[in-house]
Amino acid sequence: MNQIADINYEEIEKNEEYEELIKEITEQCFKEEKLDKTDLYLSITLSNEEYIHKINKETRNVDKPTDVLSFPMFEKNEIPKTKTGIPDVLGDIIICIPIVKKQAIEYEHSFKRELAYMLVHGFYHLIGYDHIEEKDKQKMREREENILSKLNILD
């Protein structure tokens, strides 16, 4: 299998455990959405609150940090479904590790579960899902929980 996750760090230390979890989750997401036979990959940046705050303000005009940001490279109906021979980024996901840690405590589940959820959530935004309308939110949540369930990341 091709590398499907390019993991970068902005103002936090590299962490092998994060990388192993990210690769496992990304592989499952690609498999589930039948993107595992493509040349697509994710650009994933793990950051601190200051970095994601800056990006959130610059890109969304929201002057505060957030847990995850997603920047798709394709429209939903334009995502390649077969190999092209040329690696191409599906999109960028930025995850704020300190916020993930806080939310894990707040929601009373493990850091692993919260990080996994943030990544799966970001992935589904990249392939065209959103949660603005309740019916769309329900579809997105079902897909997210399906991935976490298949990987047995439940608490």
Tab-separated table of N, CA and C in Angstrom:
chain	number	residue	atom	x	y	z
A	1	MET	N	0.841	-1.188	0.000
A	1	MET	CA	0.000	0.000	0.000
A	1	MET	C	0.881	1.246	0.000
A	2	ASN	N	0.478	2.233	-0.759
A	2	ASN	CA	1.189	3.502	-0.788
A	2	ASN	C	1.038	4.212	0.547
A	3	GLN	N	1.938	5.150	0.801
A	3	GLN	CA	1.790	5.972	1.997
A	3	GLN	C	0.559	6.851	1.802
A	4	ILE	N	-0.387	6.783	2.721
A	4	ILE	CA	-1.609	7.572	2.563
A	4	ILE	C	-1.729	8.651	3.629
A	5	ALA	N	-0.676	8.835	4.422
A	5	ALA	CA	-0.684	9.908	5.417
A	5	ALA	C	0.703	10.522	5.511
A	6	ASP	N	0.767	11.793	5.190
A	6	ASP	CA	1.988	12.575	5.364
A	6	ASP	C	1.783	13.382	6.641
A	7	ILE	N	2.503	13.016	7.700
A	7	ILE	CA	2.264	13.613	9.028
A	7	ILE	C	3.343	14.643	9.329
A	8	ASN	N	2.881	15.836	9.685
A	8	ASN	CA	3.764	16.947	10.003
A	8	ASN	C	3.461	17.450	11.404
A	9	TYR	N	4.424	18.153	11.971
A	9	TYR	CA	4.271	18.700	13.327
A	9	TYR	C	4.547	20.192	13.292
A	10	GLU	N	3.652	20.958	13.902
A	10	GLU	CA	3.840	22.401	14.027
A	10	GLU	C	3.822	22.768	15.501
A	11	GLU	N	5.006	23.060	15.998
A	11	GLU	CA	5.167	23.569	17.354
A	11	GLU	C	4.776	22.567	18.440
A	12	ILE	N	4.839	21.265	18.110
A	12	ILE	CA	4.722	20.199	19.107
A	12	ILE	C	5.745	19.127	18.753
A	13	GLU	N	6.039	18.262	19.719
A	13	GLU	CA	7.023	17.209	19.501
A	13	GLU	C	6.471	16.058	18.687
A	14	LYS	N	7.340	15.458	17.885
A	14	LYS	CA	6.978	14.267	17.119
A	14	LYS	C	6.597	13.150	18.089
A	15	ASN	N	5.620	12.315	17.691
A	15	ASN	CA	5.153	11.252	18.575
A	15	ASN	C	4.824	10.010	17.748
A	16	GLU	N	5.565	8.947	17.959
A	16	GLU	CA	5.385	7.710	17.191
A	16	GLU	C	4.008	7.068	17.433
A	17	GLU	N	3.500	7.147	18.662
A	17	GLU	CA	2.186	6.563	18.955
A	17	GLU	C	1.086	7.271	18.164
A	18	TYR	N	1.171	8.589	18.075
A	18	TYR	CA	0.198	9.330	17.267
A	18	TYR	C	0.262	8.844	15.821
A	19	GLU	N	1.481	8.695	15.317
A	19	GLU	CA	1.665	8.318	13.915
A	19	GLU	C	1.103	6.929	13.621
A	20	GLU	N	1.332	5.978	14.518
A	20	GLU	CA	0.787	4.628	14.323
A	20	GLU	C	-0.738	4.647	14.288
A	21	LEU	N	-1.340	5.376	15.213
A	21	LEU	CA	-2.795	5.489	15.263
A	21	LEU	C	-3.319	6.178	13.996
A	22	ILE	N	-2.683	7.246	13.596
A	22	ILE	CA	-3.108	7.985	12.399
A	22	ILE	C	-3.045	7.103	11.166
A	23	LYS	N	-1.986	6.329	11.013
A	23	LYS	CA	-1.866	5.449	9.845
A	23	LYS	C	-2.953	4.376	9.849
A	24	GLU	N	-3.232	3.803	11.004
A	24	GLU	CA	-4.277	2.781	11.117
A	24	GLU	C	-5.648	3.359	10.747
A	25	ILE	N	-5.950	4.511	11.273
A	25	ILE	CA	-7.242	5.143	11.017
A	25	ILE	C	-7.360	5.558	9.556
A	26	THR	N	-6.314	6.157	9.029
A	26	THR	CA	-6.340	6.613	7.638
A	26	THR	C	-6.535	5.432	6.691
A	27	GLU	N	-5.841	4.342	6.934
A	27	GLU	CA	-6.018	3.153	6.098
A	27	GLU	C	-7.460	2.667	6.127
A	28	GLN	N	-8.073	2.658	7.312
A	28	GLN	CA	-9.465	2.207	7.423
A	28	GLN	C	-10.415	3.165	6.707
A	29	CYS	N	-10.183	4.451	6.849
A	29	CYS	CA	-11.020	5.445	6.159
A	29	CYS	C	-10.933	5.257	4.638
A	30	PHE	N	-9.718	5.111	4.132
A	30	PHE	CA	-9.533	4.949	2.688
A	30	PHE	C	-10.184	3.649	2.209
A	31	LYS	N	-10.019	2.586	2.980
A	31	LYS	CA	-10.616	1.300	2.622
A	31	LYS	C	-12.137	1.407	2.604
A	32	GLU	N	-12.706	1.986	3.645
A	32	GLU	CA	-14.156	2.096	3.777
A	32	GLU	C	-14.775	2.915	2.642
A	33	GLU	N	-14.083	3.952	2.226
A	33	GLU	CA	-14.613	4.833	1.180
A	33	GLU	C	-14.057	4.497	-0.208
A	34	LYS	N	-13.450	3.307	-0.308
A	34	LYS	CA	-12.941	2.789	-1.585
A	34	LYS	C	-11.954	3.750	-2.259
A	35	LEU	N	-11.094	4.324	-1.438
A	35	LEU	CA	-10.026	5.184	-1.939
A	35	LEU	C	-8.668	4.506	-1.796
A	36	ASP	N	-8.673	3.261	-1.308
A	36	ASP	CA	-7.422	2.544	-1.055
A	36	ASP	C	-6.721	2.102	-2.335
A	37	LYS	N	-7.383	2.179	-3.463
A	37	LYS	CA	-6.774	1.799	-4.747
A	37	LYS	C	-6.457	3.049	-5.574
A	38	THR	N	-6.269	4.173	-4.888
A	38	THR	CA	-5.942	5.429	-5.568
A	38	THR	C	-4.529	5.850	-5.200
A	39	ASP	N	-4.104	6.949	-5.760
A	39	ASP	CA	-2.803	7.535	-5.412
A	39	ASP	C	-2.965	8.706	-4.447
A	40	LEU	N	-4.128	8.783	-3.805
A	40	LEU	CA	-4.407	9.888	-2.896
A	40	LEU	C	-3.746	9.667	-1.536
A	41	TYR	N	-3.453	10.766	-0.876
A	41	TYR	CA	-2.951	10.709	0.490
A	41	TYR	C	-3.444	11.937	1.245
A	42	LEU	N	-3.365	11.881	2.561
A	42	LEU	CA	-3.738	13.002	3.422
A	42	LEU	C	-2.493	13.716	3.907
A	43	SER	N	-2.566	15.011	3.967
A	43	SER	CA	-1.552	15.808	4.644
A	43	SER	C	-2.121	16.137	6.013
A	44	ILE	N	-1.475	15.637	7.050
A	44	ILE	CA	-1.980	15.804	8.415
A	44	ILE	C	-0.946	16.570	9.230
A	45	THR	N	-1.393	17.643	9.853
A	45	THR	CA	-0.525	18.440	10.706
A	45	THR	C	-1.056	18.386	12.125
A	46	LEU	N	-0.188	18.021	13.043
A	46	LEU	CA	-0.506	18.035	14.473
A	46	LEU	C	0.113	19.307	15.037
A	47	SER	N	-0.700	20.070	15.782
A	47	SER	CA	-0.238	21.392	16.187
A	47	SER	C	-0.604	21.719	17.625
A	48	ASN	N	-0.189	22.914	18.018
A	48	ASN	CA	-0.595	23.461	19.308
A	48	ASN	C	-1.726	24.473	19.096
A	49	GLU	N	-2.235	25.041	20.178
A	49	GLU	CA	-3.374	25.965	20.088
A	49	GLU	C	-3.032	27.258	19.348
A	50	GLU	N	-1.826	27.771	19.539
A	50	GLU	CA	-1.453	29.024	18.889
A	50	GLU	C	-1.428	28.860	17.366
A	51	TYR	N	-0.885	27.758	16.906
A	51	TYR	CA	-0.789	27.534	15.458
A	51	TYR	C	-2.174	27.389	14.820
A	52	ILE	N	-3.031	26.555	15.399
A	52	ILE	CA	-4.353	26.343	14.803
A	52	ILE	C	-5.218	27.605	14.931
A	53	HIS	N	-5.012	28.383	15.982
A	53	HIS	CA	-5.715	29.658	16.146
A	53	HIS	C	-5.368	30.571	14.972
A	54	LYS	N	-4.095	30.672	14.667
A	54	LYS	CA	-3.639	31.523	13.557
A	54	LYS	C	-4.265	31.078	12.233
A	55	ILE	N	-4.260	29.783	11.964
A	55	ILE	CA	-4.828	29.251	10.714
A	55	ILE	C	-6.342	29.462	10.686
A	56	ASN	N	-7.001	29.251	11.812
A	56	ASN	CA	-8.453	29.440	11.896
A	56	ASN	C	-8.819	30.899	11.595
A	57	LYS	N	-8.041	31.820	12.125
A	57	LYS	CA	-8.303	33.246	11.894
A	57	LYS	C	-8.040	33.608	10.433
A	58	GLU	N	-6.942	33.116	9.882
A	58	GLU	CA	-6.581	33.448	8.497
A	58	GLU	C	-7.553	32.862	7.480
A	59	THR	N	-8.018	31.662	7.723
A	59	THR	CA	-8.811	30.966	6.701
A	59	THR	C	-10.320	31.058	6.901
A	60	ARG	N	-10.750	31.191	8.150
A	60	ARG	CA	-12.193	31.191	8.428
A	60	ARG	C	-12.658	32.470	9.121
A	61	ASN	N	-11.701	33.360	9.422
A	61	ASN	CA	-11.983	34.602	10.144
A	61	ASN	C	-12.627	34.321	11.502
A	62	VAL	N	-12.194	33.207	12.126
A	62	VAL	CA	-12.647	32.849	13.471
A	62	VAL	C	-11.449	33.026	14.398
A	63	ASP	N	-11.555	33.981	15.315
A	63	ASP	CA	-10.420	34.389	16.136
A	63	ASP	C	-10.317	33.581	17.422
A	64	LYS	N	-10.137	32.256	17.258
A	64	LYS	CA	-9.947	31.380	18.415
A	64	LYS	C	-9.395	30.043	17.926
A	65	PRO	N	-8.788	29.297	18.821
A	65	PRO	CA	-8.326	27.961	18.420
A	65	PRO	C	-9.510	27.014	18.251
A	66	THR	N	-9.297	25.933	17.548
A	66	THR	CA	-10.324	24.916	17.348
A	66	THR	C	-9.661	23.553	17.416
A	67	ASP	N	-10.449	22.493	17.401
A	67	ASP	CA	-9.891	21.149	17.529
A	67	ASP	C	-9.346	20.604	16.211
A	68	VAL	N	-10.081	20.827	15.111
A	68	VAL	CA	-9.654	20.275	13.823
A	68	VAL	C	-10.100	21.197	12.698
A	69	LEU	N	-9.247	21.325	11.702
A	69	LEU	CA	-9.564	22.054	10.473
A	69	LEU	C	-9.312	21.130	9.298
A	70	SER	N	-10.166	21.232	8.289
A	70	SER	CA	-10.024	20.405	7.081
A	70	SER	C	-10.058	21.297	5.854
A	71	PHE	N	-9.157	21.025	4.932
A	71	PHE	CA	-9.070	21.790	3.694
A	71	PHE	C	-9.036	20.829	2.513
A	72	PRO	N	-10.203	20.562	1.913
A	72	PRO	CA	-10.258	19.611	0.793
A	72	PRO	C	-9.602	20.178	-0.467
A	73	MET	N	-9.080	19.291	-1.278
A	73	MET	CA	-8.479	19.675	-2.558
A	73	MET	C	-9.401	19.385	-3.731
A	74	PHE	N	-10.471	18.636	-3.497
A	74	PHE	CA	-11.393	18.247	-4.564
A	74	PHE	C	-12.825	18.549	-4.151
A	75	GLU	N	-13.669	18.778	-5.138
A	75	GLU	CA	-15.102	18.761	-4.912
A	75	GLU	C	-15.502	17.299	-4.738
A	76	LYS	N	-16.605	17.054	-4.038
A	76	LYS	CA	-17.028	15.680	-3.733
A	76	LYS	C	-17.091	14.793	-4.975
A	77	ASN	N	-17.642	15.287	-6.057
A	77	ASN	CA	-17.813	14.476	-7.268
A	77	ASN	C	-16.574	14.436	-8.155
A	78	GLU	N	-15.487	15.081	-7.745
A	78	GLU	CA	-14.259	15.100	-8.544
A	78	GLU	C	-13.133	14.254	-7.940
A	79	ILE	N	-13.384	13.587	-6.824
A	79	ILE	CA	-12.336	12.803	-6.160
A	79	ILE	C	-11.988	11.598	-7.031
A	80	PRO	N	-10.700	11.438	-7.395
A	80	PRO	CA	-10.307	10.281	-8.207
A	80	PRO	C	-10.596	8.963	-7.486
A	81	LYS	N	-11.092	7.979	-8.215
A	81	LYS	CA	-11.436	6.677	-7.629
A	81	LYS	C	-10.490	5.568	-8.096
A	82	THR	N	-9.562	5.901	-8.989
A	82	THR	CA	-8.608	4.918	-9.500
A	82	THR	C	-7.204	5.510	-9.478
A	83	LYS	N	-6.228	4.663	-9.705
A	83	LYS	CA	-4.837	5.103	-9.750
A	83	LYS	C	-4.599	5.971	-10.979
A	84	THR	N	-3.823	7.019	-10.784
A	84	THR	CA	-3.426	7.882	-11.891
A	84	THR	C	-1.927	7.759	-12.149
A	85	GLY	N	-1.216	7.168	-11.191
A	85	GLY	CA	0.230	7.072	-11.298
A	85	GLY	C	0.945	8.257	-10.691
A	86	ILE	N	0.185	9.240	-10.258
A	86	ILE	CA	0.760	10.447	-9.671
A	86	ILE	C	0.140	10.667	-8.286
A	87	PRO	N	0.956	10.659	-7.219
A	87	PRO	CA	0.412	10.924	-5.884
A	87	PRO	C	-0.257	12.302	-5.850
A	88	ASP	N	-1.390	12.376	-5.183
A	88	ASP	CA	-2.135	13.624	-5.100
A	88	ASP	C	-2.763	13.725	-3.719
A	89	VAL	N	-2.700	14.908	-3.149
A	89	VAL	CA	-3.233	15.102	-1.803
A	89	VAL	C	-4.762	15.249	-1.858
A	90	LEU	N	-5.452	14.441	-1.070
A	90	LEU	CA	-6.905	14.536	-0.939
A	90	LEU	C	-7.278	15.831	-0.220
A	91	GLY	N	-6.431	16.218	0.714
A	91	GLY	CA	-6.646	17.455	1.452
A	91	GLY	C	-5.764	17.522	2.675
A	92	ASP	N	-5.890	18.621	3.383
A	92	ASP	CA	-5.101	18.869	4.591
A	92	ASP	C	-6.006	18.832	5.810
A	93	ILE	N	-5.509	18.191	6.853
A	93	ILE	CA	-6.198	18.166	8.147
A	93	ILE	C	-5.210	18.674	9.190
A	94	ILE	N	-5.656	19.632	9.978
A	94	ILE	CA	-4.846	20.144	11.088
A	94	ILE	C	-5.584	19.793	12.378
A	95	ILE	N	-4.881	19.129	13.289
A	95	ILE	CA	-5.471	18.715	14.568
A	95	ILE	C	-4.667	19.347	15.695
A	96	CYS	N	-5.373	19.959	16.635
A	96	CYS	CA	-4.735	20.595	17.785
A	96	CYS	C	-4.670	19.598	18.939
A	97	ILE	N	-3.481	19.093	19.215
A	97	ILE	CA	-3.294	18.065	20.237
A	97	ILE	C	-3.704	18.534	21.642
A	98	PRO	N	-3.349	19.744	22.095
A	98	PRO	CA	-3.806	20.154	23.434
A	98	PRO	C	-5.332	20.208	23.566
A	99	ILE	N	-6.030	20.621	22.527
A	99	ILE	CA	-7.497	20.651	22.586
A	99	ILE	C	-8.049	19.229	22.584
A	100	VAL	N	-7.436	18.345	21.813
A	100	VAL	CA	-7.858	16.941	21.812
A	100	VAL	C	-7.734	16.365	23.224
A	101	LYS	N	-6.645	16.666	23.896
A	101	LYS	CA	-6.447	16.179	25.270
A	101	LYS	C	-7.528	16.721	26.206
A	102	LYS	N	-7.832	18.011	26.094
A	102	LYS	CA	-8.872	18.619	26.942
A	102	LYS	C	-10.239	18.002	26.662
A	103	GLN	N	-10.551	17.810	25.399
A	103	GLN	CA	-11.863	17.263	25.032
A	103	GLN	C	-12.005	15.810	25.465
A	104	ALA	N	-10.934	15.053	25.434
A	104	ALA	CA	-10.989	13.665	25.904
A	104	ALA	C	-11.418	13.628	27.371
A	105	ILE	N	-10.865	14.527	28.153
A	105	ILE	CA	-11.241	14.617	29.574
A	105	ILE	C	-12.682	15.085	29.707
A	106	GLU	N	-13.030	16.137	28.967
A	106	GLU	CA	-14.384	16.703	29.027
A	106	GLU	C	-15.449	15.678	28.640
A	107	TYR	N	-15.194	14.892	27.585
A	107	TYR	CA	-16.167	13.908	27.106
A	107	TYR	C	-16.028	12.553	27.787
A	108	GLU	N	-15.070	12.462	28.711
A	108	GLU	CA	-14.840	11.259	29.514
A	108	GLU	C	-14.560	10.011	28.681
A	109	HIS	N	-13.681	10.181	27.713
A	109	HIS	CA	-13.168	9.015	27.007
A	109	HIS	C	-11.674	9.199	26.782
A	110	SER	N	-11.051	8.224	26.176
A	110	SER	CA	-9.596	8.227	26.052
A	110	SER	C	-9.105	9.260	25.038
A	111	PHE	N	-7.848	9.640	25.201
A	111	PHE	CA	-7.186	10.504	24.228
A	111	PHE	C	-7.186	9.821	22.862
A	112	LYS	N	-6.933	8.525	22.846
A	112	LYS	CA	-6.918	7.766	21.592
A	112	LYS	C	-8.252	7.912	20.863
A	113	ARG	N	-9.347	7.781	21.587
A	113	ARG	CA	-10.681	7.901	20.987
A	113	ARG	C	-10.896	9.300	20.418
A	114	GLU	N	-10.485	10.317	21.153
A	114	GLU	CA	-10.701	11.697	20.703
A	114	GLU	C	-9.830	12.027	19.489
A	115	LEU	N	-8.579	11.606	19.510
A	115	LEU	CA	-7.713	11.844	18.351
A	115	LEU	C	-8.247	11.100	17.125
A	116	ALA	N	-8.665	9.864	17.329
A	116	ALA	CA	-9.231	9.073	16.220
A	116	ALA	C	-10.466	9.768	15.653
A	117	TYR	N	-11.332	10.237	16.530
A	117	TYR	CA	-12.547	10.913	16.069
A	117	TYR	C	-12.206	12.177	15.280
A	118	MET	N	-11.275	12.976	15.764
A	118	MET	CA	-10.900	14.208	15.062
A	118	MET	C	-10.393	13.902	13.651
A	119	LEU	N	-9.584	12.855	13.529
A	119	LEU	CA	-9.052	12.481	12.223
A	119	LEU	C	-10.156	11.987	11.293
A	120	VAL	N	-11.022	11.121	11.789
A	120	VAL	CA	-12.123	10.596	10.972
A	120	VAL	C	-13.065	11.739	10.581
A	121	HIS	N	-13.346	12.619	11.514
A	121	HIS	CA	-14.207	13.774	11.251
A	121	HIS	C	-13.597	14.642	10.140
A	122	GLY	N	-12.320	14.935	10.268
A	122	GLY	CA	-11.627	15.723	9.246
A	122	GLY	C	-11.637	15.036	7.893
A	123	PHE	N	-11.420	13.726	7.890
A	123	PHE	CA	-11.438	12.953	6.643
A	123	PHE	C	-12.785	13.085	5.939
A	124	TYR	N	-13.870	12.934	6.686
A	124	TYR	CA	-15.187	13.010	6.057
A	124	TYR	C	-15.500	14.409	5.527
A	125	HIS	N	-14.963	15.428	6.164
A	125	HIS	CA	-15.095	16.768	5.572
A	125	HIS	C	-14.357	16.826	4.236
A	126	LEU	N	-13.194	16.203	4.158
A	126	LEU	CA	-12.412	16.238	2.916
A	126	LEU	C	-13.127	15.576	1.749
A	127	ILE	N	-13.946	14.576	2.047
A	127	ILE	CA	-14.622	13.892	0.932
A	127	ILE	C	-16.056	14.395	0.740
A	128	GLY	N	-16.353	15.541	1.340
A	128	GLY	CA	-17.599	16.213	1.004
A	128	GLY	C	-18.730	16.143	1.996
A	129	TYR	N	-18.511	15.585	3.162
A	129	TYR	CA	-19.571	15.522	4.170
A	129	TYR	C	-19.518	16.766	5.051
A	130	ASP	N	-20.689	17.162	5.558
A	130	ASP	CA	-20.727	18.242	6.542
A	130	ASP	C	-21.833	17.965	7.554
A	131	HIS	N	-21.971	18.864	8.507
A	131	HIS	CA	-22.953	18.659	9.577
A	131	HIS	C	-23.747	19.921	9.843
A	132	ILE	N	-23.989	20.682	8.790
A	132	ILE	CA	-24.781	21.902	8.931
A	132	ILE	C	-26.257	21.548	9.102
A	133	GLU	N	-26.779	20.736	8.196
A	133	GLU	CA	-28.163	20.264	8.282
A	133	GLU	C	-28.207	19.005	9.148
A	134	GLU	N	-29.251	18.821	9.920
A	134	GLU	CA	-29.364	17.672	10.825
A	134	GLU	C	-29.268	16.340	10.078
A	135	LYS	N	-29.917	16.232	8.917
A	135	LYS	CA	-29.876	14.967	8.163
A	135	LYS	C	-28.447	14.668	7.671
A	136	ASP	N	-27.708	15.713	7.298
A	136	ASP	CA	-26.319	15.533	6.869
A	136	ASP	C	-25.425	15.173	8.058
A	137	LYS	N	-25.697	15.801	9.188
A	137	LYS	CA	-24.949	15.511	10.416
A	137	LYS	C	-25.114	14.039	10.790
A	138	GLN	N	-26.348	13.543	10.671
A	138	GLN	CA	-26.620	12.146	11.014
A	138	GLN	C	-25.850	11.198	10.092
A	139	LYS	N	-25.841	11.473	8.793
A	139	LYS	CA	-25.093	10.641	7.835
A	139	LYS	C	-23.604	10.641	8.160
A	140	MET	N	-23.083	11.842	8.454
A	140	MET	CA	-21.651	11.964	8.755
A	140	MET	C	-21.307	11.213	10.037
A	141	ARG	N	-22.115	11.387	11.072
A	141	ARG	CA	-21.860	10.710	12.359
A	141	ARG	C	-21.894	9.190	12.200
A	142	GLU	N	-22.836	8.675	11.426
A	142	GLU	CA	-22.917	7.228	11.194
A	142	GLU	C	-21.629	6.711	10.559
A	143	ARG	N	-21.125	7.423	9.582
A	143	ARG	CA	-19.895	7.001	8.911
A	143	ARG	C	-18.696	7.077	9.857
A	144	GLU	N	-18.638	8.148	10.638
A	144	GLU	CA	-17.540	8.306	11.604
A	144	GLU	C	-17.551	7.163	12.610
A	145	GLU	N	-18.724	6.897	13.187
A	145	GLU	CA	-18.831	5.844	14.201
A	145	GLU	C	-18.568	4.463	13.605
A	146	ASN	N	-18.904	4.258	12.350
A	146	ASN	CA	-18.623	2.997	11.675
A	146	ASN	C	-17.113	2.731	11.639
A	147	ILE	N	-16.348	3.739	11.276
A	147	ILE	CA	-14.878	3.592	11.229
A	147	ILE	C	-14.341	3.271	12.626
A	148	LEU	N	-14.743	4.057	13.620
A	148	LEU	CA	-14.247	3.845	14.987
A	148	LEU	C	-14.646	2.472	15.513
A	149	SER	N	-15.832	2.025	15.188
A	149	SER	CA	-16.311	0.710	15.614
A	149	SER	C	-15.487	-0.401	14.965
A	150	LYS	N	-15.231	-0.291	13.677
A	150	LYS	CA	-14.433	-1.310	12.977
A	150	LYS	C	-13.022	-1.421	13.536
A	151	LEU	N	-12.508	-0.315	14.047
A	151	LEU	CA	-11.162	-0.316	14.647
A	151	LEU	C	-11.214	-0.566	16.161
A	152	ASN	N	-12.428	-0.787	16.664
A	152	ASN	CA	-12.641	-1.025	18.097
A	152	ASN	C	-12.096	0.102	18.965
A	153	ILE	N	-12.302	1.325	18.509
A	153	ILE	CA	-11.916	2.520	19.274
A	153	ILE	C	-13.217	3.114	19.793
A	154	LEU	N	-13.647	2.629	20.932
A	154	LEU	CA	-14.991	2.939	21.412
A	154	LEU	C	-15.016	3.844	22.644
A	155	ASP	N	-13.940	3.853	23.415
A	155	ASP	CA	-13.974	4.686	24.632
A	155	ASP	C	-12.653	5.369	24.893
